[in-house]
Amino acid sequence: MSETSGNPRNSEENSDFEFRSVHGGLLKNLGEKKQWKADYRGISLIFELRTTENGYSTRVYCMPENLSRLWKVSADVCFRQDTPTTVTHGNEQYRHVDFDSEHNFYEENREGSIGGDFLFVEFKIRIREVAGLILAPILNFEKPRNGFYDTVLVVEGRKCYVQKQLLSLYSPYFHTLFTSSNPPNSEYLIDDSQIKFTDFIDFLHHIYPDFGSAHSLVTSHNVESLLRMSRHFDCSLVASKAEQWLMDVKWMGPAWKLIMSERYGLAGLQNFVIQNLQTQAEIQKISKSEYYSSMSDATKTSLLSRMFKILEKDSEDVTSMSSEDNHRCRCDACEGSGASGEGTRVIRRRYDGSPAPMAGLGALEGVRGKRRRPNDDDGPEDDSDEEMEDQQEEYSRIFDTIVMD
C-alpha cells in the first residue's frame, strides 16, 4: 500500500495493516470505565471497557482529537472477551466501520456476566482504506528486506537486520565495531548477557527515523532500558530523547528523577529538577521519600544549595514587604496629620511583622559561616578531592538535619 494524504488507497492482505491489543481492567461498579491509548502507524486509537446494566460495552475511538474533515479510515473491527492467561481462538466476527471526524468511534454491547470483576477483551483492527493520513512505515528488524539492510547483528542468538552507516552515525560503539572487523556473512555478535533482544529492538526503533510511530515512543516502561542501551552503545541521540521525556512527564516525582539522573549521569535532568523546586516543603518531601537514602552526598549538597536560595528569597521577600508596609504607614500618617492641621507631626506605628523562625535556620547560618568569601585572607585554599568529599558529607549531614526538622 502506498499511503498518501490525498486519494484513498486500499490495503494489502498482510500483517502491516493489522493491529491487535489485549486489555483488562477491574470493573466493579455500574458505569465504571477504563481506557487505553494506542498508536498504530500514526493512527491514534483509544480502547474502552464500560460496565452496563446487562453486562459490558466495548468501544474503540479512532483519531478522536483530529477535527479535520479530510481524513477517513475504513477498517474491520473485532472484539473478543478473553481470560487473563489465554486468548480465545476460533471464529472471528468482524464489523466493517468507516471512521471520520463525525463518526470517530464504534461500540458493541455484550450481555451477561463478565465472569468476575476482572475483564479481559481483545481488540483487533484490520485497516482497509485510509484517506487524508500518512501512515508511518513498518520497521521490522527481524526480517531481511533488500535495500534496507547491509549487515546483521546477533543478540541472544537472534538476528537483527540493520544498516551500518546509520548506526555508525549515531553510535561510536557501532562505528568502531563495523570498522575494526569484517566477520563472515557480515554477522556481528553482540555478546553481552545484559543486552536483551526485545530491549535492543526497541532501542533500534529510537535510532531510526520514527515517523511518529508508537514503536519509537518513550514510556515509563522503556525509559530505563533505553538509558541502559544508550550508555552501553554510547548513543547520545536516544539518551537525549529519554532525558527529555523525564523532564516533560508531570506525574513522576522529583525524587525518582534525581535517582535516574545519578544512575545515568544526566546533569541536565538533575539541574531541571532542582531548579523547579520552589519551596522548602518540596525539598522536605524528597528527603522523606523512599529514594532519598540512595542519593549521593553530591545530590544532597545540590539540594542544600537550593534550600539556601529558597530561604534567602523568602527572607528577601519578607524584608521587602516590611519595608513597603512601613513606608505605607508613614505616608498614611503624614496625610492624616496634614488633614488635621498638625503640620509636620508624624505618627509612627510600631511594626511587629517579623517573620516566623524557619526550621533549621541556625544550622544554615552555620554552614554559611564556613563559606569562603573573596576578602577572606586565611591562606591558600585546599581544593583536594578529599576535602571536597568531606565538605559534601558535612553539607549532606546538615541537610538531613534541616529537612527533618
GROMACS .gro file of C-alpha atoms in nm:
model
  405
    1MET     CA    1   0.000   0.000   0.000
    2SER     CA    2   0.122   0.348  -0.081
    3GLU     CA    3  -0.035   0.587   0.170
    4THR     CA    4  -0.094   0.946   0.075
    5SER     CA    5  -0.268   1.246   0.219
    6GLY     CA    6  -0.498   1.271  -0.083
    7ASN     CA    7  -0.681   0.991  -0.261
    8PRO     CA    8  -0.768   0.676  -0.063
    9ARG     CA    9  -0.561   0.362  -0.105
   10ASN     CA   10  -0.667   0.006  -0.031
   11SER     CA   11  -0.455  -0.209   0.197
   12GLU     CA   12  -0.298  -0.533   0.101
   13GLU     CA   13  -0.378  -0.855   0.286
   14ASN     CA   14  -0.078  -0.859   0.520
   15SER     CA   15   0.013  -0.802   0.882
   16ASP     CA   16   0.131  -0.447   0.812
   17PHE     CA   17  -0.233  -0.340   0.832
   18GLU     CA   18  -0.349  -0.549   1.127
   19PHE     CA   19  -0.343  -0.431   1.485
   20ARG     CA   20  -0.413  -0.646   1.790
   21SER     CA   21  -0.424  -0.537   2.152
   22VAL     CA   22  -0.546  -0.712   2.469
   23HIS     CA   23  -0.659  -0.503   2.766
   24GLY     CA   24  -0.809  -0.586   3.102
   25GLY     CA   25  -0.942  -0.399   3.399
   26LEU     CA   26  -1.108  -0.437   3.736
   27LEU     CA   27  -1.466  -0.321   3.684
   28LYS     CA   28  -1.700  -0.340   3.984
   29ASN     CA   29  -1.945  -0.050   3.969
   30LEU     CA   30  -2.217   0.022   3.717
   31GLY     CA   31  -2.100   0.271   3.456
   32GLU     CA   32  -1.735   0.234   3.553
   33LYS     CA   33  -1.498   0.254   3.258
   34LYS     CA   34  -1.133   0.210   3.172
   35GLN     CA   35  -0.948   0.339   2.867
   36TRP     CA   36  -0.618   0.258   2.699
   37LYS     CA   37  -0.443   0.467   2.436
   38ALA     CA   38  -0.255   0.320   2.142
   39ASP     CA   39  -0.091   0.441   1.824
   40TYR     CA   40  -0.078   0.229   1.510
   41ARG     CA   41   0.137   0.373   1.233
   42GLY     CA   42   0.033   0.726   1.325
   43ILE     CA   43  -0.337   0.646   1.373
   44SER     CA   44  -0.430   0.724   1.733
   45LEU     CA   45  -0.672   0.481   1.894
   46ILE     CA   46  -0.848   0.461   2.231
   47PHE     CA   47  -0.992   0.134   2.358
   48GLU     CA   48  -1.263   0.147   2.622
   49LEU     CA   49  -1.441  -0.100   2.850
   50ARG     CA   50  -1.750   0.005   3.044
   51THR     CA   51  -1.993  -0.183   3.269
   52THR     CA   52  -2.365  -0.167   3.184
   53GLU     CA   53  -2.685  -0.288   3.348
   54ASN     CA   54  -2.686  -0.607   3.142
   55GLY     CA   55  -2.314  -0.670   3.106
   56TYR     CA   56  -2.047  -0.450   2.949
   57SER     CA   57  -1.973  -0.245   2.640
   58THR     CA   58  -1.660  -0.225   2.427
   59ARG     CA   59  -1.571   0.083   2.229
   60VAL     CA   60  -1.287   0.192   2.004
   61TYR     CA   61  -1.216   0.556   1.915
   62CYS     CA   62  -1.021   0.643   1.600
   63MET     CA   63  -0.839   0.978   1.575
   64PRO     CA   64  -1.063   1.134   1.844
   65GLU     CA   65  -0.870   1.462   1.859
   66ASN     CA   66  -0.847   1.518   1.482
   67LEU     CA   67  -1.114   1.772   1.385
   68SER     CA   68  -1.030   1.777   1.015
   69ARG     CA   69  -1.296   1.653   0.773
   70LEU     CA   70  -1.036   1.539   0.522
   71TRP     CA   71  -0.942   1.211   0.684
   72LYS     CA   72  -1.115   0.873   0.673
   73VAL     CA   73  -1.021   0.528   0.797
   74SER     CA   74  -1.215   0.222   0.684
   75ALA     CA   75  -1.148  -0.081   0.898
   76ASP     CA   76  -1.279  -0.416   1.015
   77VAL     CA   77  -1.315  -0.430   1.394
   78CYS     CA   78  -1.343  -0.733   1.621
   79PHE     CA   79  -1.391  -0.753   2.000
   80ARG     CA   80  -1.348  -1.079   2.192
   81GLN     CA   81  -1.366  -1.150   2.563
   82ASP     CA   82  -1.063  -1.343   2.690
   83THR     CA   83  -0.920  -1.485   3.009
   84PRO     CA   84  -0.619  -1.328   3.184
   85THR     CA   85  -0.384  -1.604   3.061
   86THR     CA   86  -0.518  -1.719   2.725
   87VAL     CA   87  -0.662  -1.569   2.409
   88THR     CA   88  -0.966  -1.742   2.266
   89HIS     CA   89  -0.919  -1.870   1.913
   90GLY     CA   90  -1.199  -1.961   1.678
   91ASN     CA   91  -1.448  -1.777   1.463
   92GLU     CA   92  -1.378  -1.405   1.448
   93GLN     CA   93  -1.672  -1.180   1.379
   94TYR     CA   94  -1.553  -0.855   1.223
   95ARG     CA   95  -1.769  -0.549   1.171
   96HIS     CA   96  -1.687  -0.301   0.896
   97VAL     CA   97  -1.661   0.056   1.025
   98ASP     CA   98  -1.595   0.384   0.845
   99PHE     CA   99  -1.428   0.626   1.086
  100ASP     CA  100  -1.419   1.001   1.022
  101SER     CA  101  -1.441   1.327   1.219
  102GLU     CA  102  -1.819   1.290   1.269
  103HIS     CA  103  -1.819   0.918   1.343
  104ASN     CA  104  -1.496   0.852   1.529
  105PHE     CA  105  -1.598   0.556   1.745
  106TYR     CA  106  -1.759   0.213   1.724
  107GLU     CA  107  -1.932   0.038   2.013
  108GLU     CA  108  -2.068  -0.307   2.090
  109ASN     CA  109  -2.277  -0.407   2.391
  110ARG     CA  110  -2.238  -0.750   2.545
  111GLU     CA  111  -2.496  -0.907   2.773
  112GLY     CA  112  -2.432  -1.148   3.056
  113SER     CA  113  -2.182  -1.181   3.338
  114ILE     CA  114  -1.823  -1.080   3.277
  115GLY     CA  115  -1.706  -1.377   3.484
  116GLY     CA  116  -1.588  -1.184   3.786
  117ASP     CA  117  -1.481  -0.826   3.842
  118PHE     CA  118  -1.177  -0.850   3.615
  119LEU     CA  119  -1.246  -0.830   3.242
  120PHE     CA  120  -1.008  -0.901   2.953
  121VAL     CA  121  -1.100  -0.808   2.597
  122GLU     CA  122  -0.902  -0.850   2.277
  123PHE     CA  123  -0.932  -0.567   2.025
  124LYS     CA  124  -0.842  -0.644   1.663
  125ILE     CA  125  -0.844  -0.397   1.376
  126ARG     CA  126  -0.773  -0.452   1.007
  127ILE     CA  127  -0.709  -0.131   0.816
  128ARG     CA  128  -0.882  -0.146   0.478
  129GLU     CA  129  -0.864   0.206   0.343
  130VAL     CA  130  -0.701   0.531   0.451
  131ALA     CA  131  -0.751   0.884   0.319
  132GLY     CA  132  -0.607   1.212   0.440
  133LEU     CA  133  -0.348   1.047   0.665
  134ILE     CA  134   0.010   0.941   0.606
  135LEU     CA  135   0.074   0.604   0.767
  136ALA     CA  136   0.413   0.552   0.926
  137PRO     CA  137   0.609   0.269   0.763
  138ILE     CA  138   0.665  -0.059   0.939
  139LEU     CA  139   1.023  -0.118   1.054
  140ASN     CA  140   1.077  -0.490   1.106
  141PHE     CA  141   1.438  -0.556   1.205
  142GLU     CA  142   1.379  -0.931   1.227
  143LYS     CA  143   1.313  -0.981   0.855
  144PRO     CA  144   1.560  -0.903   0.574
  145ARG     CA  145   1.440  -0.651   0.317
  146ASN     CA  146   1.653  -0.584   0.012
  147GLY     CA  147   1.794  -0.233   0.010
  148PHE     CA  148   1.710  -0.170   0.376
  149TYR     CA  149   1.999  -0.354   0.543
  150ASP     CA  150   2.362  -0.436   0.477
  151THR     CA  151   2.466  -0.618   0.792
  152VAL     CA  152   2.335  -0.843   1.069
  153LEU     CA  153   2.363  -0.807   1.446
  154VAL     CA  154   2.312  -1.121   1.655
  155VAL     CA  155   2.161  -1.064   2.001
  156GLU     CA  156   2.067  -1.357   2.224
  157GLY     CA  157   2.107  -1.582   1.922
  158ARG     CA  158   1.853  -1.389   1.714
  159LYS     CA  159   1.933  -1.182   1.404
  160CYS     CA  160   1.868  -0.810   1.358
  161TYR     CA  161   1.896  -0.670   1.005
  162VAL     CA  162   2.035  -0.316   1.015
  163GLN     CA  163   2.228  -0.054   0.820
  164LYS     CA  164   2.591   0.007   0.912
  165GLN     CA  165   2.603   0.369   0.805
  166LEU     CA  166   2.301   0.477   1.009
  167LEU     CA  167   2.412   0.305   1.329
  168SER     CA  168   2.769   0.432   1.287
  169LEU     CA  169   2.639   0.788   1.251
  170TYR     CA  170   2.473   0.788   1.593
  171SER     CA  171   2.689   0.544   1.787
  172PRO     CA  172   3.070   0.546   1.819
  173TYR     CA  173   3.036   0.193   1.955
  174PHE     CA  174   2.894   0.065   1.627
  175HIS     CA  175   3.135   0.274   1.423
  176THR     CA  176   3.427   0.102   1.595
  177LEU     CA  177   3.260  -0.238   1.567
  178PHE     CA  178   3.197  -0.210   1.194
  179THR     CA  179   3.539  -0.067   1.105
  180SER     CA  180   3.754  -0.292   1.323
  181SER     CA  181   3.649  -0.628   1.181
  182ASN     CA  182   3.468  -0.797   0.895
  183PRO     CA  183   3.314  -1.122   1.016
  184PRO     CA  184   3.185  -1.397   0.785
  185ASN     CA  185   2.845  -1.323   0.631
  186SER     CA  186   2.864  -0.973   0.787
  187GLU     CA  187   2.714  -1.105   1.111
  188TYR     CA  188   2.833  -0.922   1.422
  189LEU     CA  189   2.776  -1.085   1.759
  190ILE     CA  190   2.663  -0.864   2.049
  191ASP     CA  191   2.795  -1.091   2.322
  192ASP     CA  192   2.660  -0.941   2.642
  193SER     CA  193   2.419  -1.114   2.877
  194GLN     CA  194   2.285  -0.775   2.989
  195ILE     CA  195   2.153  -0.695   2.640
  196LYS     CA  196   1.808  -0.840   2.583
  197PHE     CA  197   1.677  -0.889   2.231
  198THR     CA  198   1.343  -0.712   2.286
  199ASP     CA  199   1.514  -0.414   2.451
  200PHE     CA  200   1.763  -0.395   2.166
  201ILE     CA  201   1.484  -0.390   1.904
  202ASP     CA  202   1.314  -0.109   2.095
  203PHE     CA  203   1.647   0.076   2.105
  204LEU     CA  204   1.682   0.045   1.725
  205HIS     CA  205   1.335   0.196   1.675
  206HIS     CA  206   1.456   0.509   1.855
  207ILE     CA  207   1.765   0.541   1.634
  208TYR     CA  208   1.585   0.503   1.302
  209PRO     CA  209   1.356   0.785   1.182
  210ASP     CA  210   1.040   0.738   1.386
  211PHE     CA  211   0.773   0.890   1.156
  212GLY     CA  212   0.554   0.931   1.463
  213SER     CA  213   0.532   0.555   1.515
  214ALA     CA  214   0.427   0.414   1.852
  215HIS     CA  215   0.738   0.193   1.841
  216SER     CA  216   0.956   0.499   1.890
  217LEU     CA  217   0.772   0.645   2.188
  218VAL     CA  218   0.946   0.680   2.523
  219THR     CA  219   0.726   0.549   2.805
  220SER     CA  220   0.756   0.466   3.173
  221HIS     CA  221   0.802   0.103   3.069
  222ASN     CA  222   1.104   0.152   2.844
  223VAL     CA  223   1.274   0.474   2.959
  224GLU     CA  224   1.526   0.297   3.182
  225SER     CA  225   1.610   0.025   2.930
  226LEU     CA  226   1.667   0.296   2.667
  227LEU     CA  227   1.906   0.474   2.901
  228ARG     CA  228   2.091   0.149   2.969
  229MET     CA  229   2.120   0.080   2.597
  230SER     CA  230   2.231   0.437   2.528
  231ARG     CA  231   2.508   0.408   2.786
  232HIS     CA  232   2.621   0.066   2.662
  233PHE     CA  233   2.626   0.163   2.293
  234ASP     CA  234   2.731   0.527   2.350
  235CYS     CA  235   2.427   0.671   2.174
  236SER     CA  236   2.355   1.030   2.280
  237LEU     CA  237   2.057   1.056   2.041
  238VAL     CA  238   1.846   0.805   2.232
  239ALA     CA  239   1.976   0.924   2.570
  240SER     CA  240   1.861   1.279   2.495
  241LYS     CA  241   1.514   1.152   2.396
  242ALA     CA  242   1.482   0.964   2.725
  243GLU     CA  243   1.614   1.259   2.927
  244GLN     CA  244   1.369   1.499   2.762
  245TRP     CA  245   1.081   1.261   2.834
  246LEU     CA  246   1.180   1.254   3.203
  247MET     CA  247   1.181   1.635   3.207
  248ASP     CA  248   0.840   1.659   3.041
  249VAL     CA  249   0.648   1.393   3.233
  250LYS     CA  250   0.444   1.553   3.512
  251TRP     CA  251   0.324   1.259   3.719
  252MET     CA  252   0.669   1.123   3.805
  253GLY     CA  253   0.807   1.254   4.134
  254PRO     CA  254   1.128   1.461   4.153
  255ALA     CA  255   1.296   1.213   4.390
  256TRP     CA  256   1.288   0.932   4.134
  257LYS     CA  257   1.404   1.170   3.861
  258LEU     CA  258   1.705   1.261   4.075
  259ILE     CA  259   1.786   0.891   4.116
  260MET     CA  260   1.766   0.844   3.738
  261SER     CA  261   1.989   1.146   3.679
  262GLU     CA  262   2.252   1.000   3.913
  263ARG     CA  263   2.227   0.649   3.774
  264TYR     CA  264   2.278   0.753   3.412
  265GLY     CA  265   2.479   1.074   3.452
  266LEU     CA  266   2.206   1.312   3.331
  267ALA     CA  267   2.324   1.652   3.454
  268GLY     CA  268   2.059   1.833   3.252
  269LEU     CA  269   1.780   1.635   3.417
  270GLN     CA  270   1.922   1.690   3.766
  271ASN     CA  271   1.954   2.065   3.707
  272PHE     CA  272   1.599   2.078   3.569
  273VAL     CA  273   1.455   1.902   3.874
  274ILE     CA  274   1.645   2.110   4.130
  275GLN     CA  275   1.572   2.440   3.956
  276ASN     CA  276   1.200   2.360   3.966
  277LEU     CA  277   1.196   2.309   4.343
  278GLN     CA  278   1.031   2.629   4.467
  279THR     CA  279   0.953   2.568   4.834
  280GLN     CA  280   1.114   2.422   5.144
  281ALA     CA  281   0.823   2.177   5.168
  282GLU     CA  282   0.907   2.030   4.827
  283ILE     CA  283   1.263   1.958   4.937
  284GLN     CA  284   1.143   1.810   5.265
  285LYS     CA  285   0.912   1.579   5.069
  286ILE     CA  286   1.212   1.449   4.873
  287SER     CA  287   1.401   1.386   5.198
  288LYS     CA  288   1.113   1.171   5.324
  289SER     CA  289   1.081   0.965   5.007
  290GLU     CA  290   1.196   0.604   4.979
  291TYR     CA  291   1.465   0.709   4.729
  292TYR     CA  292   1.638   0.966   4.949
  293SER     CA  293   1.868   0.720   5.127
  294SER     CA  294   2.002   0.608   4.787
  295MET     CA  295   2.103   0.959   4.681
  296SER     CA  296   2.468   1.055   4.680
  297ASP     CA  297   2.617   1.324   4.901
  298ALA     CA  298   2.672   1.533   4.589
  299THR     CA  299   2.300   1.535   4.512
  300LYS     CA  300   2.213   1.615   4.874
  301THR     CA  301   2.460   1.905   4.860
  302SER     CA  302   2.282   2.036   4.549
  303LEU     CA  303   1.953   2.015   4.736
  304LEU     CA  304   2.108   2.202   5.028
  305SER     CA  305   2.225   2.479   4.796
  306ARG     CA  306   1.875   2.501   4.655
  307MET     CA  307   1.743   2.524   5.011
  308PHE     CA  308   1.977   2.819   5.074
  309LYS     CA  309   1.841   3.006   4.774
  310ILE     CA  310   1.479   2.938   4.866
  311LEU     CA  311   1.530   3.061   5.224
  312GLU     CA  312   1.726   3.365   5.107
  313LYS     CA  313   1.449   3.453   4.864
  314ASP     CA  314   1.183   3.409   5.133
  315SER     CA  315   1.384   3.631   5.367
  316GLU     CA  316   1.426   3.899   5.099
  317ASP     CA  317   1.052   3.888   5.023
  318VAL     CA  318   0.965   3.934   5.392
  319THR     CA  319   1.212   4.223   5.427
  320SER     CA  320   1.073   4.388   5.116
  321MET     CA  321   0.718   4.353   5.242
  322SER     CA  322   0.816   4.500   5.579
  323SER     CA  323   0.984   4.799   5.414
  324GLU     CA  324   0.686   4.865   5.189
  325ASP     CA  325   0.443   4.832   5.480
  326ASN     CA  326   0.641   5.077   5.696
  327HIS     CA  327   0.663   5.321   5.410
  328ARG     CA  328   0.290   5.297   5.350
  329CYS     CA  329   0.217   5.355   5.721
  330ARG     CA  330   0.434   5.668   5.729
  331CYS     CA  331   0.266   5.805   5.418
  332ASP     CA  332  -0.079   5.743   5.565
  333ALA     CA  333   0.022   5.910   5.891
  334CYS     CA  334   0.160   6.215   5.709
  335GLU     CA  335  -0.160   6.254   5.511
  336GLY     CA  336  -0.365   6.224   5.829
  337SER     CA  337  -0.164   6.484   6.017
  338GLY     CA  338  -0.182   6.724   5.726
  339ALA     CA  339  -0.559   6.693   5.709
  340SER     CA  340  -0.595   6.769   6.082
  341GLY     CA  341  -0.371   7.076   6.067
  342GLU     CA  342  -0.090   6.926   6.274
  343GLY     CA  343   0.177   7.038   6.029
  344THR     CA  344   0.480   6.818   6.008
  345ARG     CA  345   0.393   6.597   6.306
  346VAL     CA  346   0.446   6.234   6.204
  347ILE     CA  347   0.262   5.950   6.370
  348ARG     CA  348   0.485   5.645   6.392
  349ARG     CA  349   0.345   5.298   6.419
  350ARG     CA  350   0.534   5.013   6.574
  351TYR     CA  351   0.584   4.730   6.329
  352ASP     CA  352   0.570   4.378   6.467
  353GLY     CA  353   0.569   4.189   6.138
  354SER     CA  354   0.886   3.992   6.189
  355PRO     CA  355   0.884   3.660   6.003
  356ALA     CA  356   0.833   3.336   6.188
  357PRO     CA  357   1.153   3.145   6.255
  358MET     CA  358   1.234   2.888   5.985
  359ALA     CA  359   1.325   2.531   6.064
  360GLY     CA  360   1.697   2.474   6.065
  361LEU     CA  361   1.787   2.835   6.002
  362GLY     CA  362   2.059   2.828   6.267
  363ALA     CA  363   2.215   2.527   6.102
  364LEU     CA  364   2.202   2.705   5.769
  365GLU     CA  365   2.381   3.005   5.911
  366GLY     CA  366   2.644   2.771   6.050
  367VAL     CA  367   2.713   2.629   5.708
  368ARG     CA  368   2.714   2.973   5.554
  369GLY     CA  369   2.981   3.073   5.802
  370LYS     CA  370   3.207   2.810   5.653
  371ARG     CA  371   3.181   2.955   5.306
  372ARG     CA  372   3.491   3.134   5.182
  373ARG     CA  373   3.437   3.498   5.095
  374PRO     CA  374   3.653   3.689   4.844
  375ASN     CA  375   3.807   3.906   5.120
  376ASP     CA  376   3.900   3.615   5.350
  377ASP     CA  377   4.276   3.625   5.396
  378ASP     CA  378   4.350   3.299   5.570
  379GLY     CA  379   4.593   3.135   5.334
  380PRO     CA  380   4.558   2.943   5.009
  381GLU     CA  381   4.257   2.717   4.951
  382ASP     CA  382   4.297   2.341   4.953
  383ASP     CA  383   4.100   2.205   4.660
  384SER     CA  384   4.186   1.843   4.713
  385ASP     CA  385   3.924   1.580   4.632
  386GLU     CA  386   3.935   1.455   4.990
  387GLU     CA  387   3.845   1.795   5.133
  388MET     CA  388   3.561   1.839   4.884
  389GLU     CA  389   3.422   1.497   4.973
  390ASP     CA  390   3.439   1.581   5.343
  391GLN     CA  391   3.261   1.908   5.277
  392GLN     CA  392   2.989   1.733   5.078
  393GLU     CA  393   2.940   1.481   5.358
  394GLU     CA  394   2.912   1.764   5.612
  395TYR     CA  395   2.662   1.950   5.393
  396SER     CA  396   2.466   1.629   5.348
  397ARG     CA  397   2.457   1.570   5.725
  398ILE     CA  398   2.338   1.924   5.793
  399PHE     CA  399   2.084   1.899   5.512
  400ASP     CA  400   1.943   1.583   5.669
  401THR     CA  401   1.907   1.771   5.997
  402ILE     CA  402   1.736   2.068   5.834
  403VAL     CA  403   1.481   1.887   5.621
  404MET     CA  404   1.385   1.652   5.902
  405ASP     CA  405   1.332   1.937   6.149
   0.00000   0.00000   0.00000
